[in-house]
XYZ file of C-alpha atoms in Angstrom:
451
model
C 85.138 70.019 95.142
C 81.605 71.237 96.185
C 80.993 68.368 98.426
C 84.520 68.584 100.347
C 84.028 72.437 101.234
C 80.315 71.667 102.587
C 81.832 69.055 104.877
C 84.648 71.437 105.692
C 82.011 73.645 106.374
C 79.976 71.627 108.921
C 83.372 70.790 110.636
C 85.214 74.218 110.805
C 81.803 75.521 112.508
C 82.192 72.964 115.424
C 86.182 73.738 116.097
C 85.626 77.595 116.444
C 86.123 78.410 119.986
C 84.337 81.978 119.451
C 81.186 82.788 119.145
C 81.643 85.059 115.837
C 80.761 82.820 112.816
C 83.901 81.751 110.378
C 83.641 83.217 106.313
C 83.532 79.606 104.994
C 80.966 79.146 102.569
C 79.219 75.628 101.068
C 80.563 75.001 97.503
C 83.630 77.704 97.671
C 86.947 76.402 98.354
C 89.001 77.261 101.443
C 92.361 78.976 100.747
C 95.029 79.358 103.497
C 98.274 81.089 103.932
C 100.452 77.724 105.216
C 103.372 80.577 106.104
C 105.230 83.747 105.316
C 108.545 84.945 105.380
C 110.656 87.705 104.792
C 114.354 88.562 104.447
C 115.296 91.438 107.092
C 114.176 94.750 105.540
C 117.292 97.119 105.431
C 118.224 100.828 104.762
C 118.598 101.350 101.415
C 122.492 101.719 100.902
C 123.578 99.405 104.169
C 124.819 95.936 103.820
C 122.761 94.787 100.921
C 124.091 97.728 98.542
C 126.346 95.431 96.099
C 123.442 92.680 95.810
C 119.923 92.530 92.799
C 116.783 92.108 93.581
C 116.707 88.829 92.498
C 119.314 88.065 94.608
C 117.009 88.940 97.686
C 113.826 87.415 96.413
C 115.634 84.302 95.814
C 116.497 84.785 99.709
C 113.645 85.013 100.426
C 112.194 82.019 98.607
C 114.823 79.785 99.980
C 113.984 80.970 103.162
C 110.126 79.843 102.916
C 111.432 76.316 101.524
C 113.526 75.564 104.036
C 110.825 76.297 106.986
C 107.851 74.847 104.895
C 110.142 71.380 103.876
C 107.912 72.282 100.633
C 109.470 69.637 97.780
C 110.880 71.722 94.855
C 108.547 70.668 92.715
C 105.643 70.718 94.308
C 104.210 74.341 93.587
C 101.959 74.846 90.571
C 102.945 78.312 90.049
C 104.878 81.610 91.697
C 104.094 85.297 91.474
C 106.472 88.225 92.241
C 105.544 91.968 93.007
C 107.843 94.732 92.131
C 107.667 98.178 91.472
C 110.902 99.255 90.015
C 112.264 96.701 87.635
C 116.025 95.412 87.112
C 116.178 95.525 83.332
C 118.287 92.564 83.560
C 115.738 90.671 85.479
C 111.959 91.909 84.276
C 110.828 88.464 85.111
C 112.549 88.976 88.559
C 109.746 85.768 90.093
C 111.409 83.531 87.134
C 114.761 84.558 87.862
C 114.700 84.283 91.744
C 112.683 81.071 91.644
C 115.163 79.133 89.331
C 117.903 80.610 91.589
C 116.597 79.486 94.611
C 116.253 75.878 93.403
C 112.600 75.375 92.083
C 111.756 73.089 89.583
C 111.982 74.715 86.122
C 109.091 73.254 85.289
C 106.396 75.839 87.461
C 105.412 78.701 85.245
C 106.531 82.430 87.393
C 105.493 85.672 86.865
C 105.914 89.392 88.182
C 103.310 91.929 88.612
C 103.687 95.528 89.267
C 100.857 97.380 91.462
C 103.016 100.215 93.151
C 102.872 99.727 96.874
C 100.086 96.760 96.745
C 102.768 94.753 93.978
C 102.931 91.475 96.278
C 99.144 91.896 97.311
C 98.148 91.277 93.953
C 100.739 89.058 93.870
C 99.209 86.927 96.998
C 95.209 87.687 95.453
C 95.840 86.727 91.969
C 97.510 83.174 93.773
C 94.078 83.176 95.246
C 92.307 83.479 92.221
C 94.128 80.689 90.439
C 93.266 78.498 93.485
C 89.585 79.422 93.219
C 89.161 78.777 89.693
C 90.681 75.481 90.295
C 93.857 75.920 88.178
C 95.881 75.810 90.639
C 96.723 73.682 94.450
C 99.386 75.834 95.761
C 100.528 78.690 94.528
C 104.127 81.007 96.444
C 103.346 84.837 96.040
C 105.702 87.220 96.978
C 107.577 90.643 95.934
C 110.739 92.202 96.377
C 112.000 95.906 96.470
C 116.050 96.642 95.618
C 116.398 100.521 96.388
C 120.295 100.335 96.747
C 120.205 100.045 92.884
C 117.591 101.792 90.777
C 117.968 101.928 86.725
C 119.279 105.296 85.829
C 118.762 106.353 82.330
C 120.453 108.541 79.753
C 118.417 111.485 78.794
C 115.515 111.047 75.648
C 118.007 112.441 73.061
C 121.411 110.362 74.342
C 119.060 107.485 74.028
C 118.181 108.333 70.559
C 121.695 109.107 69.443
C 123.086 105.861 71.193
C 120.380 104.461 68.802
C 121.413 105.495 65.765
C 125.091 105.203 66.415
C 123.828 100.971 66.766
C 122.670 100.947 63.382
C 124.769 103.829 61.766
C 126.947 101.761 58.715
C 129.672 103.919 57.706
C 132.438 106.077 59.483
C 131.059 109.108 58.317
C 127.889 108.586 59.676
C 129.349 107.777 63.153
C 131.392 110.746 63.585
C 128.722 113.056 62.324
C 126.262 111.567 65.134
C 129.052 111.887 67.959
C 129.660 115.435 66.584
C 126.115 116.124 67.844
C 126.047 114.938 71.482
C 126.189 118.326 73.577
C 126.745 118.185 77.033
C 122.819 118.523 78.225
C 122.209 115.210 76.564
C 124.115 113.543 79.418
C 122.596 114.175 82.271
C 120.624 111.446 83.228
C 117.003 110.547 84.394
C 116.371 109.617 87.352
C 113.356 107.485 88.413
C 111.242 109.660 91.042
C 108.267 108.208 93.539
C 106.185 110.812 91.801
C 102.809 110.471 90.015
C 103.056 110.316 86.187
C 99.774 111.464 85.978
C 99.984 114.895 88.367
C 104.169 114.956 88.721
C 103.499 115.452 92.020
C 106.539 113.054 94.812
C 104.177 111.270 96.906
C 104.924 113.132 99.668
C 104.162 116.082 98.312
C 100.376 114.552 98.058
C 100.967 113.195 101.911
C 101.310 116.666 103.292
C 98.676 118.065 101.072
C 96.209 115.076 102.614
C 97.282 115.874 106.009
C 96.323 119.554 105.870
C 93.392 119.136 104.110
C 92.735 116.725 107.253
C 93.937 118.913 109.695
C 97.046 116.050 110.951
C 98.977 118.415 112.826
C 103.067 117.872 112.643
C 103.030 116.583 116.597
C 99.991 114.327 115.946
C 102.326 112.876 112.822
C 105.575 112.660 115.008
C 103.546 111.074 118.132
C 102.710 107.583 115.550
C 106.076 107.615 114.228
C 107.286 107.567 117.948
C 104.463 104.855 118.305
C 105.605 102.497 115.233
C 108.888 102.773 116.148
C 108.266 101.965 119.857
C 106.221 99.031 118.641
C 108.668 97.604 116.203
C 111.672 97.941 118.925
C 109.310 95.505 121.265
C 107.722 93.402 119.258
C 111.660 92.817 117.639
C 112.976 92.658 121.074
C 109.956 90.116 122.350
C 110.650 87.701 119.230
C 107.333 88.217 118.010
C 108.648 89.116 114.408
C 108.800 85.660 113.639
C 108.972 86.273 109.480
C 111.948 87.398 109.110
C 114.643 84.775 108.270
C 118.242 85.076 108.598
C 120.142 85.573 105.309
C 123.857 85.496 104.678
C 124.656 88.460 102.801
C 127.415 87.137 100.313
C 130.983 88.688 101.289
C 129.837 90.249 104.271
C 127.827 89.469 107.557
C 124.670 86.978 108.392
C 121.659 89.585 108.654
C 118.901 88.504 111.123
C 116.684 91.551 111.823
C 115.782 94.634 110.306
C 117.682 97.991 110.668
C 115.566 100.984 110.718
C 113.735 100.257 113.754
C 114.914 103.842 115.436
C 112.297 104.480 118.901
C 112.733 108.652 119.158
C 111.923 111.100 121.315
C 109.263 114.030 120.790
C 111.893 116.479 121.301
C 114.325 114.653 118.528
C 111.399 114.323 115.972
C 110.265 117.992 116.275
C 114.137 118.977 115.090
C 113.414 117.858 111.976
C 112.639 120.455 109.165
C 109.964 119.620 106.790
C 110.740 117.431 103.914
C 108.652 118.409 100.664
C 106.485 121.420 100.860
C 108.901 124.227 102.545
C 108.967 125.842 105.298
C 105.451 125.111 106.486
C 105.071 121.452 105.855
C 104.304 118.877 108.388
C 105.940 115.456 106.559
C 109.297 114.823 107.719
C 112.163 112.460 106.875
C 111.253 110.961 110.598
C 107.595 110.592 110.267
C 107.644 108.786 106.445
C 108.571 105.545 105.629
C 112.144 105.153 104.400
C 113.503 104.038 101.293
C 114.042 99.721 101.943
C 115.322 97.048 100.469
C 113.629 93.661 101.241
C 111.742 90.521 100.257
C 109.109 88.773 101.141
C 107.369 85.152 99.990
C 103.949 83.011 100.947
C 102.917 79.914 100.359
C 99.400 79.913 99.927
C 96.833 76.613 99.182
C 94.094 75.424 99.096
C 92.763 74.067 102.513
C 92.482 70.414 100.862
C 95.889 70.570 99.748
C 97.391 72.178 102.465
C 96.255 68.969 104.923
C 96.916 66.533 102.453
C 100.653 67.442 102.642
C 100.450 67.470 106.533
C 100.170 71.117 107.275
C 98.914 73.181 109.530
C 98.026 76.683 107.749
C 98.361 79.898 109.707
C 94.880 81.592 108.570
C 92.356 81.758 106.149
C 92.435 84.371 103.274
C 88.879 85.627 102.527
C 87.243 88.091 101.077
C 89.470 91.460 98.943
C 88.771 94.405 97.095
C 90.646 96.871 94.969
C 89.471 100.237 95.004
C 90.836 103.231 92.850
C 90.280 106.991 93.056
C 91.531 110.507 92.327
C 95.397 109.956 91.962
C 95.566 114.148 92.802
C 93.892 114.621 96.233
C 92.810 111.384 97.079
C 96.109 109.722 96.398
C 96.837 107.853 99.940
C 92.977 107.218 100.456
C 93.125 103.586 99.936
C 92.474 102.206 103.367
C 89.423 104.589 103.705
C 87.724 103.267 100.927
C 88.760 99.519 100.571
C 87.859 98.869 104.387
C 84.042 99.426 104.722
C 83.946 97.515 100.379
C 85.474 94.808 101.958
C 83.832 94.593 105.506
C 80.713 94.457 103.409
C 81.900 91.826 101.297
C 82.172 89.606 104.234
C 79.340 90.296 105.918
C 81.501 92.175 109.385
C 81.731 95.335 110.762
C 84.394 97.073 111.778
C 84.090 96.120 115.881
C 84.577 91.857 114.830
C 87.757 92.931 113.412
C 90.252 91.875 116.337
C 93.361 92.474 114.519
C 94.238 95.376 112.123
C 96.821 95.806 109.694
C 97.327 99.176 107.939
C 100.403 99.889 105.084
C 102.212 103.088 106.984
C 103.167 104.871 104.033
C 103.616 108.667 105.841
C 102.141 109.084 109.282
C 99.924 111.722 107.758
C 98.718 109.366 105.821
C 97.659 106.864 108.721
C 96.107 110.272 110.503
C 94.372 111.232 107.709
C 92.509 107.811 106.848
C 91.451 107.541 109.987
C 90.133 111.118 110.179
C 88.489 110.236 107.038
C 86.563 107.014 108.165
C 85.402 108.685 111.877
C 84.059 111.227 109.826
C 80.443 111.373 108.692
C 80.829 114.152 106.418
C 83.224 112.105 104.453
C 80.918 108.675 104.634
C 78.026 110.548 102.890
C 79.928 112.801 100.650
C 82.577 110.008 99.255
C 81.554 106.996 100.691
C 78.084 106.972 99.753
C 77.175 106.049 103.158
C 74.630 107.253 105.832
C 77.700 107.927 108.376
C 80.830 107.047 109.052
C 83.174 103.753 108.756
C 84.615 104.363 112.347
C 87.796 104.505 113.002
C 89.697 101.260 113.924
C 90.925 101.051 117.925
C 94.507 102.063 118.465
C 94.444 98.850 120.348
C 93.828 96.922 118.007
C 95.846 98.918 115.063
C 99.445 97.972 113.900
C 100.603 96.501 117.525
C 103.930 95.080 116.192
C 105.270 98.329 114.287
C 104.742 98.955 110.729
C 106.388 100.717 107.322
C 107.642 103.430 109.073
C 109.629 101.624 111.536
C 110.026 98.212 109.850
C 110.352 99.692 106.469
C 108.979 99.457 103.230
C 110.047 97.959 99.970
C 107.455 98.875 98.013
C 107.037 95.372 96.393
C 107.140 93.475 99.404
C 105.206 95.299 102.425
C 101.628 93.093 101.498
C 103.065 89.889 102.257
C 104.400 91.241 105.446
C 101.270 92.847 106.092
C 98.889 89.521 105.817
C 101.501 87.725 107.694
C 101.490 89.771 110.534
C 98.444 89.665 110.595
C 97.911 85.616 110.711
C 100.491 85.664 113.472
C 98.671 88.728 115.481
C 95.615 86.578 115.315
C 97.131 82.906 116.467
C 99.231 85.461 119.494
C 96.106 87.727 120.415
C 93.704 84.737 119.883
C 91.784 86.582 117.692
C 89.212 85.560 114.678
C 89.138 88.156 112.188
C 91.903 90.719 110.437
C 91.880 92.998 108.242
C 94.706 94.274 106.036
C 94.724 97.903 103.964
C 96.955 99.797 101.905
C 97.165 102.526 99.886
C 99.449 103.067 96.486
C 100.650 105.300 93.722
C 98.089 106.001 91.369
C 94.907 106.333 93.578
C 95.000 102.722 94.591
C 94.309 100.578 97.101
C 93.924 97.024 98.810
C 91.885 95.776 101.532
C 91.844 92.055 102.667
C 90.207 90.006 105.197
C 91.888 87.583 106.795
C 90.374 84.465 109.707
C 92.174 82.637 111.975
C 92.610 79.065 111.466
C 91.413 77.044 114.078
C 93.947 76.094 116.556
């Protein structure tokens, strides 16, 4: 393989148009995102309440054959991110990808990384390409909030348990005779950290007063994602999304909580989580979404081999962890200036950014965090700051807040904006970051492919 990057090499330099040098190095392969789609992301509870997740993934999968022309058989593998599981379907990437017509021959598995599930899904595709087991790999992920698992309580579960294996009448009614009525209430599952029991965005208004994100700062980038999203959907630029005929009911075709507000309607709102003084709102967090999302990703050789002509390069990534307590939604902060390193850039040949909107504090308070020096040398390690990335440059087409989120699915969307940002804005470089539940967090690098 050595000798085909090095050529690679010595041709990609000459096709670059800009001046900045491209990430390809001699003796490492090339991997490239050939394309990326999506299902439209939807309130949880609208039209694809009576549907399972697999039912959406498998959408979503279809969807990315049917613009790719990619033969059924001619994937090596597929990875699914997901954060809370159908019991039914655990394996939901098996499930959806022998739904959606695959050969049942390509292995499939799901991975679970909170809000970053289909970024590992999309890095670990990258891994298998780079260690050569693999040509072509579809990551994706899928969220299904319209139907979470609901549980008995502990001792229901235990009686329910014992009833199963219980072998004489006797023994039966003496184990009913014990079920009181506090054993059936049930258990719901809650965004909340295991580790601190604290909802997430409890922790977001926590990090946006210890950052000093003031409620109107917070409701003036909601009013900017939304704005965004309603123009970019309105100019066509959201070009992942498929259409998807929701079975029994209507064709969907774009996503539903795009909502542009005023200033006036936002500052209504009372606070969500930490009462009455709060500054996180149901208006200025990202809502609970149900969605899908798939890639096909290859290596370079590959790709051009089966005649096609990839959207971007996927380069360098990190994974950072910290704090799950007070530095919970800190993952853009510290993944951006690991990865910029990585790759040898700083933060002004970055033309396109991509940032996970979890809670607008949250956006606020990362970027506080990297314009501040205090926070470089005391965290960071650094001598000064990150810096801040340009609002120009930052989220241009809308992002979690107005698009949505479904937790397993928001990384493909992210890296695929981000490839079609860069071919649009005619830019070289992008960079993708996200935080997630326990402390974590994901930041990628991403190049344009030549045109």
């Amino acid at each position: 393989m050595a000798h085909f990057s090095l050529k690679m090499f010595s041709e990609t330099r000459f096709v670059q148009t800009k001046s900045k040098k491209t990430l390809a190095r001699p003796g490492v392969k090339n991997i490239v995102l050939v394309e990326g789609v999506r299902t439209p992301f939807l309130l949880s509870g609208t039209t694809y309440a009576d549907l399972m997740p697999h039912d959406l993934a498998r959408a979503a999968l279809q969807g990315l054959l049917h613009r790719t022309g990619l033969p059924k058989d001619a994937v090596d593998y597929i990875i699914y991110g997901t954060v809370i599981q159908e019991v039914k379907t655990s394996n939901v990437a098996r499930e959806a990808a022998l739904g959606a017509g695959f050969s049942d021959k390509i292995p499939a598995h799901t991975v679970t990384m909170a809000c970053i599930s289909s970024n590992q899904a999309m890095t670990s595709a990258v891994g298998l390409i780079a260690a050569g087991q693999c040509d072509s790999v579809v990551a994706g992920g899928v969220e299904f909030m319209s139907d979470v698992p609901i549980r008995h309580s502990r001792k229901m579960r235990k009686t329910m348990l014992s009833l199963n294996r219980a072998k004489t009448l006797g023994q039966r009614l003496s184990l009913i005779g014990s079920i009181r009525l506090a054993h059936l209430s049930p258990e719901l599952p809650a965004v909340a950290e295991f580790s601190t029991a604290e909802t997430m965005g409890h922790s977001a208004d926590r990090l946006a007063a210890a950052f000093g994100v003031s409620r109107i700062e917070q409701d003036e980038f909601a009013v900017r994602s939304h704005t965004l999203a309603k123009q970019a959907q309105d100019a066509g630029l959201l070009q992942d999304v498929i259409s998807f005929k929701v079975p029994g009911r209507d064709i969907v075709s774009k996503d539903n909580g795009i909502r542009p507000s005023s200033m006036e309607q936002m500052g209504k709102l009372k606070p969500a989580f930490v009462k009455p003084h709060g500054t996180v709102t149901a208006a200025n967090s990202s809502f609970l979404t149900d969605g899908a999302s798939a890639a096909l990703i290859m290596s370079e050789e590959k790709a051009l081999a089966m005649g096609y002509k990839p959207k971007a390069y996927l380069r360098d990534f990190v994974y950072v962890s910290q704090d799950p307590k007070d530095q919970l939604l800190l993952g853009p902060t510290y993944g951006t200036p690991k990865v910029l390193e990585r790759a040898g850039l700083t933060m002004s040949d970055i033309d396109v950014f991509e940032f996970h909107e979890a809670f607008a504090g949250q956006i606020m308070a990362n970027m506080k965090a990297l314009d501040s020096d205090w926070f470089g040398q005391t965290y960071l390690g650094r001598k000064s700051k990150v810096g801040a990335p340009p609002m120009e440059k930052f989220n241009l087409w809308g992002g979690s807040l107005s698009l949505g989120h479904p937790f397993g699915a928001t990384g493909c969307r992210l890296v695929t904006t981000v490839a079609h940002r860069l071919q649009k804005e005619g830019g070289q470089y992008g960079l993708v970051a996200a935080c997630a539940a326990g402390g974590q967090g994901h930041a990628m690098v991403i190049e344009a492919y030549p045109q």
